[in-house]
Amino acid sequence: MLDVDITHGFGGFDLAVKHRFAAGGITAGFGRSGSGKSTLLRIIAGLEPGAKGHVALDGMLWQDAVSFVKPEARGVGMVFQDARLFGHLTVAGNLEYAAKRAAGLGGPQVVAIARDFDLLPLMDRRPQGLSGGERQRVALARALLSVPRVLLLDEPLAALDDTRKAEILPYLERLRDSKDMPILYVSHSMAEVARIATDIVVMQAGRVLRSGTVEDVLSDPAAVPDLGVRDAGAVLRARVVAHHADGLTELAVSQGVFLLPRFAAAIGAVVRVRIPAQDVILSLHRPVGISALNILPVVIASVFQGDGPGAAIGLVSGEDRLLARVTRRSADAMGLTEGLACYAVVKSVAVAQGDVGLAR
Amino acid sequence: MTLPDLSPLWLTLQLAAVTAVVLLILGTPLAWWLSQTRSRVKPVVEAITALPLVLPPTVLGFYLLIIMSPRSPIGAFWVDVTGNTLTFSFTGLVIASALYSLPFTVQPLQAAFEGLGRAPFELAATLRAGALDRFFSITVPMAGRGFLTAAVLTFAHTVGEFGVVLMVGGNIPGQTKVISIAIYEQVETINYADAHVLSAIMLGFAFVVLLFVYTLNRRYPIRVG
């Protein structure tokens, strides 16, 4: 359990965060650049000695009004957007740098971690000769070799293109599911957050706007203005049933089936699928003669009308939750109110490959 | 043709080498502090460090002569402890050279340290490396070029020193008679033949040292980044 109650003022910006981070899983710090999420990570790492307040991990006090534990004594594994590998050392040298300083802490072997992150062929290379994705893998492996008590990831994928991102995400998913330590993952990409995070802290201008599990926050219509209308969309949990010859993968959800463009996953695997709210259409009757493949019976759980022309509609379909974004005009014309039963229509191709991830 | 007395040459090399070692040891912490501090006295310290660049060597030499003379507290203390005077001694020359060449050690090192930025140190700190550990495992190898530059410039600048030595060292063979003084003396006594030989040796030596360093630097570039 990572406990933070901190204020920090610098250069006209002030940050005030009070939050208790989950002991396991990945907590995403989501917000635009300048929202203070990276600074929050630096404060937790002990890299901002000017910050005031209280930081403690599992009852271990790291900082309060009278004490301050230096970063080297905290045991935080940190990965930055720009990897920050040591240029004067090889890949092996970078890994050993961490392992040597964590000797006696019962950490993993360099070779074992290098194998996990597929770094064995790269061991003698210099960081300058590595691709962005390879560098981030080295940075992650190095952070783990320091036997951290908490892992702080500051936009680790932001500098990578989609192919490289897809290369790293499985490592992060494995980390989330195998490690029993808080992992804080700062990002401005909702697709990444929805894919790997278990909890989310939404930040803006140095404040926490809302927090909770990814499923709760992303399916809450009232959260749409905080997340941004383009990024709004609930996360659906589904089980892979079959891969069809026509290029579609069939998923079972609690009240029906869902068809998506084919993606790689074992039959029976549980996946998380982000359904963008603006791609969900609502219909009062089960539509017929329509090209969209996915039609789920839903009940309206809540309606949130913002300032603009749109309204966010929270939907429940059995155990699943969805979020739809429609115009206020449609909402009024259709009489969309809490408790109304209707149908949610989602085009298969509206869901991008990057929106599907393995569930914890 | 007979070779002139070459002992001033050996003395010069000895002085330059000792000065470079002393300054690297003393100048590195100073340069590190200057590169990291946000203190308000930083410009003051920087200005003092750079003084030898601006001051005529005779001014520096004059003050050193006063401070190191047996009649000053420091000079008297030195005589009490060692039995010798600081002025007109090799030790005195090392002290004078160290002050004279201070900016040539501190400035390249400070620039090299500042060029590294904070990022590698912060990262090393999160990997459980303490401050001293970070200095030797990150700063020293990453600022290698800065150390090389500082060492070469300090050495070369000390070899070329004249005014300060003349003021505090005088012209004692084997003790304070460095090559620049010896050449000056030969010219004063119109012994141009020996002045030619010594000057040519210095010219060749200086060129060879610099050539060696720049070649080394080109063939084995220090990797940073």
Coordinates of C-alpha atoms in Angstrom, one line a residue:
Chain A
M1 CA 0.0 0.0 0.0
L2 CA 1.5 3.3 -1.2
D3 CA 0.3 6.3 0.7
V4 CA 0.8 9.7 -0.7
D5 CA -0.3 13.1 0.7
I6 CA 1.8 15.7 -0.9
T7 CA 2.0 19.3 -2.0
H8 CA 4.6 20.7 -4.3
G9 CA 4.8 24.2 -5.7
F10 CA 7.3 25.1 -8.5
G11 CA 7.4 27.5 -11.3
G12 CA 3.9 28.8 -10.9
F13 CA 2.5 25.2 -10.8
D14 CA 1.2 23.7 -7.7
L15 CA 0.4 20.1 -7.1
A16 CA -1.6 18.6 -4.3
V17 CA -2.3 14.9 -4.3
K18 CA -3.7 12.7 -1.6
H19 CA -4.1 9.1 -2.7
R20 CA -3.7 5.6 -1.5
F21 CA -2.3 3.4 -4.3
A22 CA -3.3 -0.2 -4.7
A23 CA -0.8 -2.7 -3.4
G24 CA -0.8 -4.7 -6.6
G25 CA -1.8 -4.4 -10.2
I26 CA -1.1 -1.3 -12.4
T27 CA -2.5 2.1 -11.3
A28 CA -2.5 4.4 -14.3
G29 CA -1.9 8.1 -13.8
F30 CA -3.9 9.6 -16.6
G31 CA -3.9 13.2 -17.7
R32 CA -2.7 15.7 -20.3
S33 CA 0.9 16.8 -20.3
G34 CA 1.4 19.3 -17.5
S35 CA -1.2 17.7 -15.3
G36 CA 1.5 16.9 -12.8
K37 CA 1.5 13.1 -13.2
S38 CA 5.2 12.8 -14.0
T39 CA 6.0 15.1 -11.1
L40 CA 4.0 12.8 -8.8
L41 CA 6.2 9.9 -9.8
R42 CA 9.3 11.9 -9.2
I43 CA 8.1 12.9 -5.7
I44 CA 7.4 9.2 -4.9
A45 CA 10.9 8.3 -6.1
G46 CA 12.4 11.0 -3.9
L47 CA 13.7 13.1 -6.8
E48 CA 11.8 16.2 -5.7
P49 CA 13.2 17.0 -2.3
G50 CA 11.2 20.3 -2.3
A51 CA 7.9 18.5 -2.1
K52 CA 6.1 18.8 1.2
G53 CA 4.0 16.2 2.9
H54 CA 3.9 12.5 3.5
V55 CA 4.9 9.4 1.5
A56 CA 4.9 5.9 2.9
L57 CA 5.0 2.4 1.5
D58 CA 3.6 -0.5 3.5
G59 CA 4.1 1.5 6.7
M60 CA 7.7 2.4 5.8
L61 CA 7.9 6.1 6.1
W62 CA 9.7 7.7 3.1
Q63 CA 9.0 11.3 3.7
D64 CA 7.2 13.5 6.2
A65 CA 7.7 16.9 7.8
V66 CA 10.9 15.9 9.6
S67 CA 12.4 13.0 7.6
F68 CA 13.3 12.3 4.0
V69 CA 14.6 9.0 2.7
K70 CA 17.0 9.5 -0.2
P71 CA 16.0 7.9 -3.5
E72 CA 18.8 5.3 -3.4
A73 CA 17.4 4.0 -0.1
R74 CA 13.8 3.8 -1.2
G75 CA 14.0 1.0 -3.7
V76 CA 11.9 2.5 -6.6
G77 CA 12.3 1.0 -10.0
M78 CA 11.8 3.8 -12.5
V79 CA 11.5 3.8 -16.3
F80 CA 11.3 7.0 -18.3
Q81 CA 10.0 7.7 -21.7
D82 CA 13.6 8.1 -23.0
A83 CA 14.9 4.9 -21.3
R84 CA 18.0 6.6 -19.9
L85 CA 20.3 3.7 -20.4
F86 CA 23.9 4.4 -19.4
G87 CA 25.7 5.1 -22.7
H88 CA 29.1 4.1 -21.4
L89 CA 27.9 0.5 -20.6
T90 CA 26.7 -2.3 -22.7
V91 CA 23.2 -3.8 -22.3
A92 CA 24.8 -6.4 -19.9
G93 CA 26.6 -3.6 -18.1
N94 CA 23.4 -1.7 -17.6
L95 CA 21.7 -4.8 -16.2
E96 CA 24.6 -5.7 -13.9
Y97 CA 24.7 -2.1 -12.7
A98 CA 21.3 -2.6 -11.1
A99 CA 21.9 -6.2 -10.0
K100 CA 25.2 -5.4 -8.3
R101 CA 23.6 -2.7 -6.2
A102 CA 20.7 -4.9 -5.2
A103 CA 23.0 -7.9 -4.3
G104 CA 21.7 -9.6 -1.1
L105 CA 18.1 -8.5 -1.6
G106 CA 17.2 -11.9 -3.1
G107 CA 16.6 -10.4 -6.6
P108 CA 16.4 -12.3 -9.8
Q109 CA 19.5 -13.4 -11.8
V110 CA 20.6 -11.1 -14.6
V111 CA 20.5 -14.0 -17.1
A112 CA 16.9 -15.0 -16.0
I113 CA 15.6 -11.4 -16.4
A114 CA 17.5 -11.0 -19.7
R115 CA 15.8 -14.2 -20.9
D116 CA 12.4 -13.0 -19.8
F117 CA 12.8 -9.8 -21.7
D118 CA 14.4 -11.5 -24.7
L119 CA 17.6 -9.5 -24.3
L120 CA 20.2 -12.3 -24.5
P121 CA 21.1 -11.6 -28.1
L122 CA 21.6 -7.9 -27.2
M123 CA 23.8 -8.3 -24.2
D124 CA 27.1 -7.0 -25.8
R125 CA 25.5 -4.2 -27.6
R126 CA 25.7 -0.5 -26.7
P127 CA 22.4 1.4 -26.0
Q128 CA 23.1 3.7 -28.9
G129 CA 22.7 0.8 -31.4
L130 CA 19.3 -0.4 -30.0
S131 CA 15.8 0.3 -31.3
G132 CA 13.4 2.3 -29.1
G133 CA 11.5 -0.9 -28.1
E134 CA 14.7 -2.7 -27.2
R135 CA 15.9 0.2 -25.1
Q136 CA 12.6 0.2 -23.1
R137 CA 12.9 -3.6 -22.6
V138 CA 16.4 -3.0 -21.2
A139 CA 15.2 -0.2 -19.0
L140 CA 12.3 -2.4 -17.6
A141 CA 14.6 -5.3 -17.0
R142 CA 17.2 -3.0 -15.3
A143 CA 14.5 -1.5 -13.1
L144 CA 13.4 -5.0 -12.0
L145 CA 16.9 -6.1 -11.3
S146 CA 17.2 -3.4 -8.6
V147 CA 14.5 -5.4 -6.7
P148 CA 12.1 -2.4 -6.4
R149 CA 9.4 -2.1 -3.8
V150 CA 7.4 -0.1 -6.3
L151 CA 7.7 0.3 -10.0
L152 CA 7.3 3.8 -11.5
L153 CA 6.7 4.0 -15.2
D154 CA 6.7 7.4 -16.7
E155 CA 5.2 7.3 -20.3
P156 CA 7.4 4.3 -21.1
L157 CA 5.7 3.8 -24.5
A158 CA 5.2 7.4 -25.5
A159 CA 8.3 7.5 -27.8
L160 CA 7.4 4.3 -29.6
D161 CA 5.3 3.7 -32.7
D162 CA 2.4 1.3 -32.6
T163 CA 4.4 -1.7 -33.6
R164 CA 7.0 -1.2 -30.9
K165 CA 4.2 -0.5 -28.4
A166 CA 2.6 -3.8 -29.2
E167 CA 6.0 -5.4 -28.6
I168 CA 6.3 -4.0 -25.1
L169 CA 2.7 -4.3 -23.8
P170 CA 2.8 -8.1 -23.3
Y171 CA 5.8 -7.7 -21.0
L172 CA 3.9 -5.1 -19.0
E173 CA 0.8 -7.3 -18.8
R174 CA 3.0 -10.2 -17.5
L175 CA 4.5 -7.9 -14.9
R176 CA 1.1 -6.7 -13.8
D177 CA 0.0 -10.3 -13.3
S178 CA 3.1 -11.7 -11.7
K179 CA 4.4 -9.0 -9.3
D180 CA 2.9 -8.2 -6.0
M181 CA 3.9 -4.6 -5.8
P182 CA 2.4 -1.3 -6.7
I183 CA 3.1 -0.4 -10.3
L184 CA 2.3 3.2 -11.2
Y185 CA 2.0 3.9 -14.9
V186 CA 1.8 7.4 -16.1
S187 CA 0.3 7.9 -19.6
H188 CA -1.7 10.3 -21.7
S189 CA -2.9 7.5 -23.9
M190 CA -6.3 6.1 -23.0
A191 CA -5.7 3.0 -25.2
E192 CA -2.7 2.0 -23.1
V193 CA -4.4 2.7 -19.9
A194 CA -7.6 0.8 -20.8
R195 CA -5.4 -2.1 -22.0
I196 CA -3.1 -2.7 -19.0
A197 CA -4.2 -0.7 -16.0
T198 CA -6.3 -2.1 -13.2
D199 CA -6.9 1.2 -11.4
I200 CA -6.8 4.8 -12.7
V201 CA -6.1 8.2 -11.2
V202 CA -7.3 11.0 -13.4
M203 CA -5.2 14.1 -13.0
Q204 CA -5.6 17.7 -14.1
A205 CA -3.6 20.8 -13.2
G206 CA -1.9 19.1 -10.2
R207 CA -5.1 17.7 -8.7
V208 CA -6.7 14.3 -8.7
L209 CA -10.1 14.6 -10.4
R210 CA -11.3 11.1 -9.8
S211 CA -9.9 7.6 -9.1
G212 CA -11.1 4.0 -9.0
T213 CA -10.9 0.8 -10.9
V214 CA -10.5 1.2 -14.7
E215 CA -13.8 -0.6 -15.2
D216 CA -15.7 1.7 -12.9
V217 CA -14.2 5.0 -14.0
L218 CA -14.2 4.3 -17.7
S219 CA -17.9 3.2 -17.6
D220 CA -19.0 6.2 -15.6
P221 CA -20.8 8.8 -17.8
A222 CA -19.9 11.6 -15.3
A223 CA -16.2 10.9 -15.9
V224 CA -16.4 11.6 -19.6
P225 CA -15.5 15.4 -19.3
D226 CA -12.5 14.5 -17.2
L227 CA -11.2 11.9 -19.6
G228 CA -12.0 13.8 -22.7
V229 CA -14.9 12.9 -25.0
R230 CA -12.6 11.3 -27.6
D231 CA -11.0 9.1 -25.0
A232 CA -14.2 8.0 -23.3
G233 CA -15.2 4.3 -23.6
A234 CA -15.9 1.5 -21.3
V235 CA -13.8 -1.7 -20.9
L236 CA -15.6 -4.9 -21.6
R237 CA -14.4 -8.2 -20.2
A238 CA -14.9 -11.1 -22.6
R239 CA -13.9 -14.7 -23.2
V240 CA -12.5 -15.8 -26.6
V241 CA -14.8 -18.4 -28.0
A242 CA -13.6 -19.0 -31.6
H243 CA -11.5 -17.6 -34.4
H244 CA -13.5 -17.6 -37.6
A245 CA -12.3 -18.2 -41.1
D246 CA -13.7 -14.8 -42.3
G247 CA -11.2 -12.9 -40.2
L248 CA -13.4 -12.4 -37.1
T249 CA -12.8 -13.5 -33.5
E250 CA -15.9 -14.4 -31.5
L251 CA -16.1 -13.4 -27.9
A252 CA -18.6 -14.3 -25.2
V253 CA -20.0 -11.5 -23.1
S254 CA -22.6 -11.9 -20.4
Q255 CA -25.6 -11.3 -22.7
G256 CA -24.5 -12.5 -26.1
V257 CA -21.6 -12.6 -28.4
F258 CA -19.3 -10.0 -29.7
L259 CA -17.4 -10.2 -33.0
L260 CA -14.2 -8.3 -33.5
P261 CA -11.5 -8.3 -36.2
R262 CA -9.3 -11.3 -35.5
F263 CA -6.6 -10.9 -32.9
A264 CA -4.1 -13.3 -31.5
A265 CA -5.4 -14.9 -28.3
A266 CA -5.9 -18.5 -27.1
I267 CA -9.4 -19.9 -27.1
G268 CA -10.8 -19.5 -23.6
A269 CA -8.6 -16.5 -22.8
V270 CA -10.2 -13.6 -21.0
V271 CA -9.6 -10.3 -22.7
R272 CA -10.4 -6.7 -22.1
V273 CA -11.8 -4.7 -24.9
R274 CA -12.1 -1.0 -25.0
I275 CA -15.3 0.1 -26.8
P276 CA -15.0 3.8 -27.7
A277 CA -18.2 5.6 -26.5
Q278 CA -18.6 7.5 -29.7
D279 CA -18.8 4.2 -31.7
V280 CA -21.7 2.9 -29.7
I281 CA -25.1 3.5 -31.3
L282 CA -28.4 3.2 -29.3
S283 CA -31.6 1.8 -30.7
L284 CA -35.0 1.5 -28.9
H285 CA -35.8 -1.7 -30.9
R286 CA -33.5 -4.6 -31.9
P287 CA -32.3 -3.3 -35.3
V288 CA -32.6 -5.6 -38.3
G289 CA -31.0 -5.3 -41.7
I290 CA -28.1 -3.4 -40.4
S291 CA -24.4 -4.0 -41.2
A292 CA -23.2 -3.7 -37.6
L293 CA -22.5 -7.2 -36.2
N294 CA -22.7 -6.6 -32.5
I295 CA -26.1 -5.9 -30.9
L296 CA -26.4 -6.2 -27.2
P297 CA -29.5 -5.8 -25.0
V298 CA -28.8 -3.1 -22.5
V299 CA -30.4 -1.1 -19.7
I300 CA -29.6 2.6 -19.2
A301 CA -27.9 3.0 -15.8
S302 CA -27.3 6.7 -15.9
V303 CA -27.3 9.7 -18.2
F304 CA -24.9 12.5 -18.0
Q305 CA -25.5 15.7 -19.9
G306 CA -22.5 18.0 -20.3
D307 CA -22.2 21.5 -21.6
G308 CA -21.8 20.6 -25.3
P309 CA -24.2 19.0 -27.7
G310 CA -23.4 15.5 -26.4
A311 CA -24.7 13.3 -23.7
A312 CA -22.9 10.3 -22.1
I313 CA -25.1 7.2 -21.4
G314 CA -24.0 4.5 -19.0
L315 CA -25.3 1.1 -20.0
V316 CA -25.5 -2.2 -18.2
S317 CA -25.7 -5.5 -20.1
G318 CA -25.9 -8.3 -17.6
E319 CA -22.5 -8.0 -15.9
D320 CA -21.0 -5.9 -18.5
R321 CA -21.0 -2.2 -18.7
L322 CA -20.8 0.0 -21.7
L323 CA -20.7 3.7 -22.4
A324 CA -22.3 5.4 -25.3
R325 CA -22.0 9.0 -26.5
V326 CA -25.0 10.4 -28.3
T327 CA -26.3 13.9 -29.0
R328 CA -28.6 15.5 -26.5
R329 CA -31.1 15.9 -29.3
S330 CA -31.2 12.1 -29.8
A331 CA -31.3 11.5 -26.1
D332 CA -34.4 13.8 -25.8
A333 CA -36.1 12.5 -28.9
M334 CA -35.6 8.8 -27.9
G335 CA -36.5 9.6 -24.2
L336 CA -33.3 8.0 -23.0
T337 CA -33.7 7.9 -19.2
E338 CA -32.4 5.7 -16.4
G339 CA -33.9 2.3 -16.4
L340 CA -34.9 2.2 -20.1
A341 CA -34.2 -1.0 -21.9
C342 CA -32.7 -0.6 -25.4
Y343 CA -30.0 -2.0 -27.7
A344 CA -26.4 -1.1 -28.1
V345 CA -25.0 -1.4 -31.6
V346 CA -21.2 -1.6 -32.1
K347 CA -19.4 -2.0 -35.4
S348 CA -16.8 -4.7 -35.2
V349 CA -14.2 -2.6 -37.1
A350 CA -14.7 0.3 -34.6
V351 CA -12.5 -1.6 -32.1
A352 CA -8.8 -1.3 -32.9
Q353 CA -6.2 -4.0 -32.4
G354 CA -4.5 -1.9 -29.7
D355 CA -7.8 -1.8 -27.7
V356 CA -7.7 -5.5 -26.9
G357 CA -5.5 -6.8 -24.1
L358 CA -5.3 -9.8 -21.8
A359 CA -7.3 -9.5 -18.6
R360 CA -5.6 -10.0 -15.3
Chain B
M1 CA 77.4 21.2 -31.0
T2 CA 76.9 20.3 -27.3
L3 CA 73.5 20.0 -25.8
P4 CA 72.6 22.6 -23.1
D5 CA 71.9 21.5 -19.6
L6 CA 68.6 19.6 -19.9
S7 CA 67.7 19.5 -16.2
P8 CA 65.3 22.5 -16.5
L9 CA 63.3 20.3 -19.0
W10 CA 62.9 17.4 -16.5
L11 CA 62.0 19.9 -13.8
T12 CA 59.3 21.4 -15.9
L13 CA 57.8 18.1 -16.8
Q14 CA 57.9 17.1 -13.1
L15 CA 56.2 20.3 -12.1
A16 CA 53.6 20.0 -14.7
A17 CA 52.8 16.4 -13.9
V18 CA 52.6 17.0 -10.1
T19 CA 50.5 20.1 -10.7
A20 CA 48.1 18.2 -13.0
V21 CA 47.7 15.4 -10.4
V22 CA 47.2 17.8 -7.5
L23 CA 44.7 19.9 -9.5
L24 CA 42.7 16.9 -10.7
I25 CA 42.3 15.8 -7.1
L26 CA 41.4 19.2 -5.7
G27 CA 39.7 20.7 -8.8
T28 CA 37.3 17.8 -9.4
P29 CA 35.2 18.3 -6.2
L30 CA 35.2 22.0 -6.8
A31 CA 34.0 21.6 -10.4
W32 CA 31.4 19.1 -9.3
W33 CA 30.1 21.4 -6.6
L34 CA 29.9 24.3 -9.2
S35 CA 28.1 22.1 -11.6
Q36 CA 25.4 21.0 -9.1
T37 CA 24.9 23.9 -6.7
R38 CA 22.1 26.3 -6.8
S39 CA 23.8 28.4 -4.1
R40 CA 24.0 32.2 -4.4
V41 CA 27.7 32.2 -3.8
K42 CA 28.3 30.1 -7.0
P43 CA 29.1 33.2 -9.2
V44 CA 31.5 34.4 -6.5
V45 CA 33.3 31.1 -6.5
E46 CA 33.3 31.0 -10.3
A47 CA 34.8 34.5 -10.5
I48 CA 37.5 33.6 -8.0
T49 CA 38.3 30.4 -9.9
A50 CA 38.6 32.4 -13.2
L51 CA 40.9 35.1 -11.7
P52 CA 44.1 33.6 -12.9
L53 CA 42.8 33.8 -16.5
V54 CA 42.7 37.6 -16.3
L55 CA 45.3 38.6 -13.8
P56 CA 48.8 39.2 -15.0
P57 CA 50.9 36.3 -13.7
T58 CA 53.1 38.9 -11.9
V59 CA 50.2 40.0 -9.8
L60 CA 49.4 36.5 -8.8
G61 CA 53.1 35.8 -8.2
F62 CA 53.4 39.0 -6.2
Y63 CA 50.6 38.1 -3.8
L64 CA 51.9 34.5 -3.5
L65 CA 55.3 35.8 -2.7
I66 CA 53.9 37.8 0.1
I67 CA 51.7 35.0 1.5
M68 CA 54.5 32.3 1.2
S69 CA 57.3 34.5 2.6
P70 CA 58.7 33.3 5.9
R71 CA 57.5 36.5 7.4
S72 CA 53.8 35.7 6.7
P73 CA 51.9 33.4 9.1
I74 CA 51.5 30.7 6.5
G75 CA 55.2 30.9 5.3
A76 CA 56.4 31.0 8.9
F77 CA 54.3 27.9 9.8
W78 CA 55.7 26.1 6.8
V79 CA 59.3 26.9 7.9
D80 CA 58.4 25.7 11.5
V81 CA 57.1 22.4 10.2
T82 CA 59.5 21.5 7.4
G83 CA 62.5 23.6 8.0
N84 CA 62.4 25.0 4.5
T85 CA 60.9 28.1 3.0
L86 CA 57.9 27.9 0.6
T87 CA 59.3 30.6 -1.6
F88 CA 62.1 29.6 -3.9
S89 CA 61.3 25.9 -3.5
F90 CA 59.7 23.2 -5.6
T91 CA 56.8 22.9 -3.2
G92 CA 56.1 26.6 -3.5
L93 CA 56.2 26.2 -7.3
V94 CA 53.6 23.5 -7.2
I95 CA 51.3 25.6 -5.0
A96 CA 51.7 28.6 -7.3
S97 CA 51.2 26.5 -10.4
A98 CA 48.1 24.9 -9.0
L99 CA 46.5 28.3 -8.4
Y100 CA 47.7 29.6 -11.7
S101 CA 46.3 26.6 -13.7
L102 CA 43.1 26.2 -11.6
P103 CA 40.7 27.5 -14.2
F104 CA 42.2 25.1 -16.8
T105 CA 41.2 22.2 -14.6
V106 CA 37.9 23.4 -13.2
Q107 CA 36.3 24.9 -16.3
P108 CA 36.5 21.9 -18.6
L109 CA 35.4 19.6 -15.8
Q110 CA 32.5 21.8 -14.8
A111 CA 31.4 22.0 -18.4
A112 CA 31.6 18.2 -18.8
F113 CA 29.7 17.6 -15.6
E114 CA 27.0 20.1 -16.5
G115 CA 26.8 18.5 -20.0
L116 CA 25.7 15.2 -18.4
G117 CA 22.6 16.7 -17.0
R118 CA 20.7 15.3 -14.0
A119 CA 19.0 12.4 -15.7
P120 CA 21.7 9.7 -15.4
F121 CA 22.3 10.5 -11.8
E122 CA 18.6 10.4 -10.9
L123 CA 18.3 7.1 -12.7
A124 CA 21.3 5.7 -10.9
A125 CA 19.9 6.9 -7.6
T126 CA 16.7 4.9 -8.3
L127 CA 19.0 1.9 -8.9
R128 CA 20.2 2.2 -5.3
A129 CA 23.5 3.9 -6.1
G130 CA 24.6 6.4 -3.4
A131 CA 26.2 9.8 -4.1
L132 CA 29.8 8.7 -4.1
D133 CA 29.0 5.5 -6.0
R134 CA 27.2 7.6 -8.6
F135 CA 30.2 9.8 -9.0
F136 CA 32.6 7.0 -9.7
S137 CA 30.2 4.8 -11.7
I138 CA 28.5 7.5 -13.8
T139 CA 30.3 10.8 -13.7
V140 CA 33.9 9.7 -14.1
P141 CA 33.3 7.4 -17.0
M142 CA 30.8 9.6 -18.7
A143 CA 32.8 12.8 -18.3
G144 CA 36.0 11.0 -19.5
R145 CA 36.6 13.5 -22.3
G146 CA 36.3 16.4 -19.8
F147 CA 38.9 14.8 -17.5
L148 CA 41.3 14.3 -20.5
T149 CA 40.8 17.9 -21.6
A150 CA 41.4 19.2 -18.1
A151 CA 44.5 17.1 -17.6
V152 CA 46.1 18.1 -20.9
L153 CA 45.2 21.8 -20.6
T154 CA 46.5 21.9 -17.0
F155 CA 49.7 20.1 -17.9
A156 CA 50.3 22.2 -21.0
H157 CA 49.5 25.5 -19.3
T158 CA 51.9 24.7 -16.4
V159 CA 54.6 23.8 -18.8
G160 CA 54.2 27.2 -20.4
E161 CA 54.1 29.2 -17.2
F162 CA 56.7 31.9 -16.7
G163 CA 55.7 35.0 -14.8
V164 CA 54.5 33.3 -11.6
V165 CA 57.6 31.1 -11.4
L166 CA 59.8 34.1 -11.8
M167 CA 58.1 35.8 -8.9
V168 CA 57.9 33.0 -6.4
G169 CA 60.5 30.5 -7.6
G170 CA 63.4 32.5 -8.8
N171 CA 66.1 30.6 -10.7
I172 CA 67.6 27.9 -8.6
P173 CA 69.0 25.0 -10.8
G174 CA 67.3 21.7 -10.0
Q175 CA 64.7 23.3 -7.8
T176 CA 62.9 26.2 -9.5
K177 CA 64.7 26.7 -12.7
V178 CA 62.1 25.5 -15.2
I179 CA 62.6 25.5 -18.9
S180 CA 60.9 28.8 -19.6
I181 CA 63.2 30.5 -17.1
A182 CA 66.2 28.7 -18.5
I183 CA 65.4 30.0 -22.0
Y184 CA 64.9 33.5 -20.7
E185 CA 68.2 33.3 -19.0
Q186 CA 70.0 32.1 -22.2
V187 CA 68.5 34.9 -24.2
E188 CA 69.4 37.5 -21.5
T189 CA 73.0 36.3 -21.7
I190 CA 72.9 36.3 -25.5
N191 CA 73.5 32.5 -25.6
Y192 CA 71.1 32.1 -28.6
A193 CA 72.4 28.6 -29.5
D194 CA 71.2 27.0 -26.3
A195 CA 68.0 29.1 -26.4
H196 CA 67.3 27.6 -29.8
V197 CA 67.9 24.1 -28.7
L198 CA 65.7 24.4 -25.6
S199 CA 62.9 26.2 -27.5
A200 CA 62.9 23.7 -30.3
I201 CA 62.6 20.9 -27.8
M202 CA 59.7 22.6 -26.2
L203 CA 58.0 23.2 -29.5
G204 CA 58.4 19.6 -30.6
F205 CA 57.4 18.3 -27.2
A206 CA 54.2 20.4 -27.0
F207 CA 53.2 19.4 -30.5
V208 CA 53.8 15.7 -29.9
V209 CA 51.8 15.7 -26.7
L210 CA 48.8 17.5 -28.3
L211 CA 49.0 15.3 -31.4
F212 CA 49.0 12.2 -29.2
V213 CA 46.0 13.3 -27.3
Y214 CA 44.0 14.3 -30.3
T215 CA 44.8 11.1 -32.1
L216 CA 43.9 9.1 -29.1
N217 CA 40.7 11.0 -28.8
R218 CA 39.8 10.4 -32.4
R219 CA 40.7 6.7 -32.4
Y220 CA 39.0 5.8 -29.2
P221 CA 36.2 8.4 -28.9
I222 CA 34.7 8.4 -25.5
R223 CA 31.2 7.2 -25.8
V224 CA 28.6 9.4 -24.1
G225 CA 24.8 9.3 -24.6

